[in-house]
Amino acid sequence: MSEGLVSHEDGCSRCWWCGTDPLYVAYHDTEWGVPERDGRALYEKLILDGFQAGLSWITILRKRDNFRRAFADFDPEQIALFTPEHVEALMLDPGIVRNRAKIEGTILSARAYLEMGGPEAFSRFLWNYVGGAPLQPRRGMRGDIPAADELSKEVSAALKKAGFKFCGPTIVYAFMQACGLINDHLVGCHRQMACEALAQP
């Protein structure tokens, strides 16, 4: 079996990173790598990936419902209107990651998203970088997957120029994997071919 694949009791082989936590396995099997074209959902995932920096994704995944409650279900139009009072309230919310810079960055990113033109424009902006269809690198081993690459550096720079925060190349690469712009399920993972089949716009 390829280095990086793990056999589970249900007979399926999966990428190593989801372990055996049921929540993480479900995320791997139903969300990660599935092409996401909804602009609001893309905004949410980019923000959550920014909050993840320095933490594990499972930590954020367990708090995702709390984040959605705290941030108006990640509606950029509402978040863009958040005031310093909102920030102070969020800093007291134990259900989320209480990082002032990231909370304030979420508000600034919402404003950048709206300035870009909203959900359709944001989705189009991102998907144009991969020609409108997910990249299919078909990586064979865990060590073949980079933490960042030239594409994520390019997208990161463009997002920062547009006013988005917490969107460095590593965060952007993880975001592109999760949202299916890059299909980085390892060859042999039961989701690799399934996600590849979803590649057409």
PDB file of C-alpha atoms in Angstrom:
ATOM      1  CA  MET A   1       0.000   0.000   0.000  1.00  0.00           C
ATOM      2  CA  SER A   2       1.211   3.506  -0.801  1.00  0.00           C
ATOM      3  CA  GLU A   3       2.925   5.445   1.962  1.00  0.00           C
ATOM      4  CA  GLY A   4       0.242   7.763   3.253  1.00  0.00           C
ATOM      5  CA  LEU A   5      -2.731   5.445   2.816  1.00  0.00           C
ATOM      6  CA  VAL A   6      -4.446   3.810   5.769  1.00  0.00           C
ATOM      7  CA  SER A   7      -6.844   0.846   5.600  1.00  0.00           C
ATOM      8  CA  HIS A   8     -10.017   1.247   7.642  1.00  0.00           C
ATOM      9  CA  GLU A   9     -12.340  -1.338   9.093  1.00  0.00           C
ATOM     10  CA  ASP A  10     -14.931  -0.647   6.390  1.00  0.00           C
ATOM     11  CA  GLY A  11     -12.454  -1.921   3.805  1.00  0.00           C
ATOM     12  CA  CYS A  12     -11.691   1.510   2.356  1.00  0.00           C
ATOM     13  CA  SER A  13      -8.240   3.009   2.048  1.00  0.00           C
ATOM     14  CA  ARG A  14      -8.016   6.674   3.007  1.00  0.00           C
ATOM     15  CA  CYS A  15      -5.455   9.449   3.159  1.00  0.00           C
ATOM     16  CA  TRP A  16      -3.449   9.262   6.381  1.00  0.00           C
ATOM     17  CA  TRP A  17      -4.400  12.647   7.766  1.00  0.00           C
ATOM     18  CA  CYS A  18      -7.999  11.895   8.743  1.00  0.00           C
ATOM     19  CA  GLY A  19      -7.012   9.146  11.187  1.00  0.00           C
ATOM     20  CA  THR A  20      -9.972   7.301  12.667  1.00  0.00           C
ATOM     21  CA  ASP A  21     -11.943  10.121  14.287  1.00  0.00           C
ATOM     22  CA  PRO A  22     -15.502   9.694  12.880  1.00  0.00           C
ATOM     23  CA  LEU A  23     -15.919  13.440  12.315  1.00  0.00           C
ATOM     24  CA  TYR A  24     -12.608  13.667  10.480  1.00  0.00           C
ATOM     25  CA  VAL A  25     -13.308  10.551   8.405  1.00  0.00           C
ATOM     26  CA  ALA A  26     -16.715  11.926   7.398  1.00  0.00           C
ATOM     27  CA  TYR A  27     -15.086  15.213   6.381  1.00  0.00           C
ATOM     28  CA  HIS A  28     -12.518  13.326   4.297  1.00  0.00           C
ATOM     29  CA  ASP A  29     -15.215  11.223   2.642  1.00  0.00           C
ATOM     30  CA  THR A  30     -17.806  13.886   1.916  1.00  0.00           C
ATOM     31  CA  GLU A  31     -16.152  17.322   1.740  1.00  0.00           C
ATOM     32  CA  TRP A  32     -12.388  17.376   1.270  1.00  0.00           C
ATOM     33  CA  GLY A  33     -11.470  17.527  -2.390  1.00  0.00           C
ATOM     34  CA  VAL A  34     -15.041  17.969  -3.615  1.00  0.00           C
ATOM     35  CA  PRO A  35     -15.114  20.921  -6.061  1.00  0.00           C
ATOM     36  CA  GLU A  36     -16.748  23.848  -4.278  1.00  0.00           C
ATOM     37  CA  ARG A  37     -18.060  26.598  -6.532  1.00  0.00           C
ATOM     38  CA  ASP A  38     -20.323  28.497  -4.165  1.00  0.00           C
ATOM     39  CA  GLY A  39     -18.617  31.795  -3.365  1.00  0.00           C
ATOM     40  CA  ARG A  40     -19.949  32.098   0.154  1.00  0.00           C
ATOM     41  CA  ALA A  41     -18.830  28.565   1.019  1.00  0.00           C
ATOM     42  CA  LEU A  42     -15.399  29.338  -0.441  1.00  0.00           C
ATOM     43  CA  TYR A  43     -15.170  32.442   1.735  1.00  0.00           C
ATOM     44  CA  GLU A  44     -16.088  30.406   4.823  1.00  0.00           C
ATOM     45  CA  LYS A  45     -13.452  27.787   4.122  1.00  0.00           C
ATOM     46  CA  LEU A  46     -10.747  30.360   3.474  1.00  0.00           C
ATOM     47  CA  ILE A  47     -11.539  32.041   6.787  1.00  0.00           C
ATOM     48  CA  LEU A  48     -11.554  28.759   8.692  1.00  0.00           C
ATOM     49  CA  ASP A  49      -8.247  27.744   7.126  1.00  0.00           C
ATOM     50  CA  GLY A  50      -6.848  31.042   8.350  1.00  0.00           C
ATOM     51  CA  PHE A  51      -8.064  30.308  11.861  1.00  0.00           C
ATOM     52  CA  GLN A  52      -6.473  26.858  11.611  1.00  0.00           C
ATOM     53  CA  ALA A  53      -2.943  28.266  11.203  1.00  0.00           C
ATOM     54  CA  GLY A  54      -0.933  26.966  14.148  1.00  0.00           C
ATOM     55  CA  LEU A  55      -3.662  24.474  15.080  1.00  0.00           C
ATOM     56  CA  SER A  56      -4.951  21.163  13.726  1.00  0.00           C
ATOM     57  CA  TRP A  57      -7.876  21.112  11.306  1.00  0.00           C
ATOM     58  CA  ILE A  58      -9.827  18.743  13.537  1.00  0.00           C
ATOM     59  CA  THR A  59      -9.797  21.466  16.207  1.00  0.00           C
ATOM     60  CA  ILE A  60     -11.481  23.860  13.785  1.00  0.00           C
ATOM     61  CA  LEU A  61     -13.817  21.181  12.473  1.00  0.00           C
ATOM     62  CA  ARG A  62     -15.107  20.513  15.984  1.00  0.00           C
ATOM     63  CA  LYS A  63     -15.759  24.230  16.426  1.00  0.00           C
ATOM     64  CA  ARG A  64     -17.187  24.850  12.953  1.00  0.00           C
ATOM     65  CA  ASP A  65     -20.806  25.139  14.077  1.00  0.00           C
ATOM     66  CA  ASN A  66     -19.736  27.603  16.769  1.00  0.00           C
ATOM     67  CA  PHE A  67     -17.851  29.636  14.172  1.00  0.00           C
ATOM     68  CA  ARG A  68     -20.918  29.687  11.930  1.00  0.00           C
ATOM     69  CA  ARG A  69     -23.061  30.934  14.805  1.00  0.00           C
ATOM     70  CA  ALA A  70     -20.523  33.563  15.837  1.00  0.00           C
ATOM     71  CA  PHE A  71     -19.909  34.837  12.307  1.00  0.00           C
ATOM     72  CA  ALA A  72     -23.492  35.106  11.016  1.00  0.00           C
ATOM     73  CA  ASP A  73     -23.240  31.826   9.093  1.00  0.00           C
ATOM     74  CA  PHE A  74     -20.285  33.386   7.249  1.00  0.00           C
ATOM     75  CA  ASP A  75     -22.463  35.872   5.418  1.00  0.00           C
ATOM     76  CA  PRO A  76     -19.890  38.431   4.197  1.00  0.00           C
ATOM     77  CA  GLU A  77     -22.507  41.189   3.936  1.00  0.00           C
ATOM     78  CA  GLN A  78     -23.237  40.871   7.652  1.00  0.00           C
ATOM     79  CA  ILE A  79     -19.637  40.338   8.718  1.00  0.00           C
ATOM     80  CA  ALA A  80     -18.483  43.415   6.790  1.00  0.00           C
ATOM     81  CA  LEU A  81     -20.660  45.499   9.138  1.00  0.00           C
ATOM     82  CA  PHE A  82     -19.153  44.090  12.339  1.00  0.00           C
ATOM     83  CA  THR A  83     -18.042  46.820  14.733  1.00  0.00           C
ATOM     84  CA  PRO A  84     -15.329  46.922  17.411  1.00  0.00           C
ATOM     85  CA  GLU A  85     -18.076  45.863  19.824  1.00  0.00           C
ATOM     86  CA  HIS A  86     -18.618  42.714  17.784  1.00  0.00           C
ATOM     87  CA  VAL A  87     -14.906  42.005  17.956  1.00  0.00           C
ATOM     88  CA  GLU A  88     -14.884  42.373  21.746  1.00  0.00           C
ATOM     89  CA  ALA A  89     -17.878  40.036  22.054  1.00  0.00           C
ATOM     90  CA  LEU A  90     -16.159  37.441  19.852  1.00  0.00           C
ATOM     91  CA  MET A  91     -13.033  37.686  22.002  1.00  0.00           C
ATOM     92  CA  LEU A  92     -15.181  36.458  24.891  1.00  0.00           C
ATOM     93  CA  ASP A  93     -16.724  33.565  22.942  1.00  0.00           C
ATOM     94  CA  PRO A  94     -15.225  30.252  24.184  1.00  0.00           C
ATOM     95  CA  GLY A  95     -16.735  28.357  21.256  1.00  0.00           C
ATOM     96  CA  ILE A  96     -14.296  29.792  18.712  1.00  0.00           C
ATOM     97  CA  VAL A  97     -10.572  30.458  18.444  1.00  0.00           C
ATOM     98  CA  ARG A  98     -10.197  33.817  20.166  1.00  0.00           C
ATOM     99  CA  ASN A  99      -7.500  35.488  18.142  1.00  0.00           C
ATOM    100  CA  ARG A 100      -8.064  39.207  17.716  1.00  0.00           C
ATOM    101  CA  ALA A 101      -5.994  39.553  14.548  1.00  0.00           C
ATOM    102  CA  LYS A 102      -7.862  36.690  12.875  1.00  0.00           C
ATOM    103  CA  ILE A 103     -11.254  37.992  13.954  1.00  0.00           C
ATOM    104  CA  GLU A 104     -10.448  41.438  12.599  1.00  0.00           C
ATOM    105  CA  GLY A 105      -8.994  39.790   9.487  1.00  0.00           C
ATOM    106  CA  THR A 106     -12.290  37.985   8.922  1.00  0.00           C
ATOM    107  CA  ILE A 107     -14.080  41.342   8.805  1.00  0.00           C
ATOM    108  CA  LEU A 108     -11.517  42.862   6.439  1.00  0.00           C
ATOM    109  CA  SER A 109     -11.705  39.790   4.208  1.00  0.00           C
ATOM    110  CA  ALA A 110     -15.505  40.077   4.084  1.00  0.00           C
ATOM    111  CA  ARG A 111     -15.140  43.651   2.864  1.00  0.00           C
ATOM    112  CA  ALA A 112     -12.569  42.570   0.257  1.00  0.00           C
ATOM    113  CA  TYR A 113     -14.943  39.810  -0.881  1.00  0.00           C
ATOM    114  CA  LEU A 114     -17.742  42.336  -1.381  1.00  0.00           C
ATOM    115  CA  GLU A 115     -15.445  44.780  -3.149  1.00  0.00           C
ATOM    116  CA  MET A 116     -14.473  41.956  -5.499  1.00  0.00           C
ATOM    117  CA  GLY A 117     -18.131  41.618  -6.458  1.00  0.00           C
ATOM    118  CA  GLY A 118     -19.624  38.950  -4.201  1.00  0.00           C
ATOM    119  CA  PRO A 119     -20.039  35.180  -4.495  1.00  0.00           C
ATOM    120  CA  GLU A 120     -19.979  34.669  -8.248  1.00  0.00           C
ATOM    121  CA  ALA A 121     -17.014  36.996  -8.713  1.00  0.00           C
ATOM    122  CA  PHE A 122     -15.068  35.383  -5.863  1.00  0.00           C
ATOM    123  CA  SER A 123     -15.708  31.880  -7.184  1.00  0.00           C
ATOM    124  CA  ARG A 124     -14.751  32.903 -10.700  1.00  0.00           C
ATOM    125  CA  PHE A 125     -11.596  34.621  -9.421  1.00  0.00           C
ATOM    126  CA  LEU A 126     -10.417  31.419  -7.715  1.00  0.00           C
ATOM    127  CA  TRP A 127     -11.440  28.901 -10.349  1.00  0.00           C
ATOM    128  CA  ASN A 128      -9.812  30.897 -13.139  1.00  0.00           C
ATOM    129  CA  TYR A 129      -6.453  29.985 -11.618  1.00  0.00           C
ATOM    130  CA  VAL A 130      -7.033  26.321 -12.462  1.00  0.00           C
ATOM    131  CA  GLY A 131      -8.733  26.892 -15.788  1.00  0.00           C
ATOM    132  CA  GLY A 132     -12.179  26.242 -14.363  1.00  0.00           C
ATOM    133  CA  ALA A 133     -11.571  22.558 -13.534  1.00  0.00           C
ATOM    134  CA  PRO A 134      -9.751  20.847 -10.646  1.00  0.00           C
ATOM    135  CA  LEU A 135      -6.108  19.987 -11.082  1.00  0.00           C
ATOM    136  CA  GLN A 136      -5.469  16.227 -10.984  1.00  0.00           C
ATOM    137  CA  PRO A 137      -1.850  15.631  -9.888  1.00  0.00           C
ATOM    138  CA  ARG A 138      -2.552  11.975  -8.956  1.00  0.00           C
ATOM    139  CA  ARG A 139       0.033  11.879  -6.212  1.00  0.00           C
ATOM    140  CA  GLY A 140       1.183   8.463  -5.118  1.00  0.00           C
ATOM    141  CA  MET A 141       2.720   9.117  -1.715  1.00  0.00           C
ATOM    142  CA  ARG A 142       2.321  11.421   1.252  1.00  0.00           C
ATOM    143  CA  GLY A 143       5.728  12.934   0.577  1.00  0.00           C
ATOM    144  CA  ASP A 144       4.622  14.002  -2.911  1.00  0.00           C
ATOM    145  CA  ILE A 145       2.183  16.563  -1.526  1.00  0.00           C
ATOM    146  CA  PRO A 146       3.718  20.003  -1.018  1.00  0.00           C
ATOM    147  CA  ALA A 147       2.850  22.421   1.768  1.00  0.00           C
ATOM    148  CA  ALA A 148       2.671  25.167  -0.855  1.00  0.00           C
ATOM    149  CA  ASP A 149       3.546  25.586  -4.524  1.00  0.00           C
ATOM    150  CA  GLU A 150       3.949  28.301  -7.139  1.00  0.00           C
ATOM    151  CA  LEU A 151       0.215  28.381  -7.803  1.00  0.00           C
ATOM    152  CA  SER A 152      -0.686  28.876  -4.147  1.00  0.00           C
ATOM    153  CA  LYS A 153       1.925  31.636  -3.955  1.00  0.00           C
ATOM    154  CA  GLU A 154       0.325  33.344  -6.943  1.00  0.00           C
ATOM    155  CA  VAL A 155      -3.210  33.033  -5.561  1.00  0.00           C
ATOM    156  CA  SER A 156      -2.030  34.165  -2.121  1.00  0.00           C
ATOM    157  CA  ALA A 157      -0.436  37.287  -3.565  1.00  0.00           C
ATOM    158  CA  ALA A 158      -3.595  38.127  -5.525  1.00  0.00           C
ATOM    159  CA  LEU A 159      -5.828  37.634  -2.473  1.00  0.00           C
ATOM    160  CA  LYS A 160      -3.582  39.841  -0.349  1.00  0.00           C
ATOM    161  CA  LYS A 161      -3.565  42.519  -3.041  1.00  0.00           C
ATOM    162  CA  ALA A 162      -7.381  42.402  -3.024  1.00  0.00           C
ATOM    163  CA  GLY A 163      -7.417  42.984   0.738  1.00  0.00           C
ATOM    164  CA  PHE A 164      -7.855  39.479   2.138  1.00  0.00           C
ATOM    165  CA  LYS A 165      -6.052  38.575   5.359  1.00  0.00           C
ATOM    166  CA  PHE A 166      -4.494  35.338   6.657  1.00  0.00           C
ATOM    167  CA  CYS A 167      -4.094  33.879   3.209  1.00  0.00           C
ATOM    168  CA  GLY A 168      -0.427  32.964   2.933  1.00  0.00           C
ATOM    169  CA  PRO A 169       0.725  30.336   0.394  1.00  0.00           C
ATOM    170  CA  THR A 170       0.453  27.419   2.849  1.00  0.00           C
ATOM    171  CA  ILE A 171      -3.042  28.406   3.958  1.00  0.00           C
ATOM    172  CA  VAL A 172      -4.087  28.885   0.340  1.00  0.00           C
ATOM    173  CA  TYR A 173      -2.702  25.507  -0.701  1.00  0.00           C
ATOM    174  CA  ALA A 174      -4.660  23.751   2.071  1.00  0.00           C
ATOM    175  CA  PHE A 175      -7.730  25.746   1.047  1.00  0.00           C
ATOM    176  CA  MET A 176      -7.366  24.737  -2.606  1.00  0.00           C
ATOM    177  CA  GLN A 177      -7.041  21.082  -1.601  1.00  0.00           C
ATOM    178  CA  ALA A 178     -10.072  21.198   0.667  1.00  0.00           C
ATOM    179  CA  CYS A 179     -12.269  22.984  -1.889  1.00  0.00           C
ATOM    180  CA  GLY A 180     -11.322  20.679  -4.737  1.00  0.00           C
ATOM    181  CA  LEU A 181      -9.373  23.111  -6.891  1.00  0.00           C
ATOM    182  CA  ILE A 182      -6.614  20.522  -6.500  1.00  0.00           C
ATOM    183  CA  ASN A 183      -7.509  16.858  -6.053  1.00  0.00           C
ATOM    184  CA  ASP A 184      -4.818  15.769  -3.603  1.00  0.00           C
ATOM    185  CA  HIS A 185      -6.391  12.521  -2.474  1.00  0.00           C
ATOM    186  CA  LEU A 186      -3.636   9.963  -2.914  1.00  0.00           C
ATOM    187  CA  VAL A 187      -3.915   7.384  -5.680  1.00  0.00           C
ATOM    188  CA  GLY A 188      -5.448   4.360  -3.980  1.00  0.00           C
ATOM    189  CA  CYS A 189      -7.606   6.431  -1.625  1.00  0.00           C
ATOM    190  CA  HIS A 190     -11.230   5.553  -2.318  1.00  0.00           C
ATOM    191  CA  ARG A 191     -12.032   9.245  -2.769  1.00  0.00           C
ATOM    192  CA  GLN A 192      -9.362  10.033  -5.374  1.00  0.00           C
ATOM    193  CA  MET A 193     -11.279   8.687  -8.371  1.00  0.00           C
ATOM    194  CA  ALA A 194     -14.604   9.836  -6.956  1.00  0.00           C
ATOM    195  CA  CYS A 195     -13.359  13.428  -6.764  1.00  0.00           C
ATOM    196  CA  GLU A 196     -11.730  13.143 -10.172  1.00  0.00           C
ATOM    197  CA  ALA A 197     -15.129  12.204 -11.594  1.00  0.00           C
ATOM    198  CA  LEU A 198     -16.497  15.478 -10.232  1.00  0.00           C
ATOM    199  CA  ALA A 199     -13.903  17.518 -12.106  1.00  0.00           C
ATOM    200  CA  GLN A 200     -16.125  18.770 -14.910  1.00  0.00           C
ATOM    201  CA  PRO A 201     -17.681  22.237 -14.329  1.00  0.00           C
TER     202      PRO A 201
END
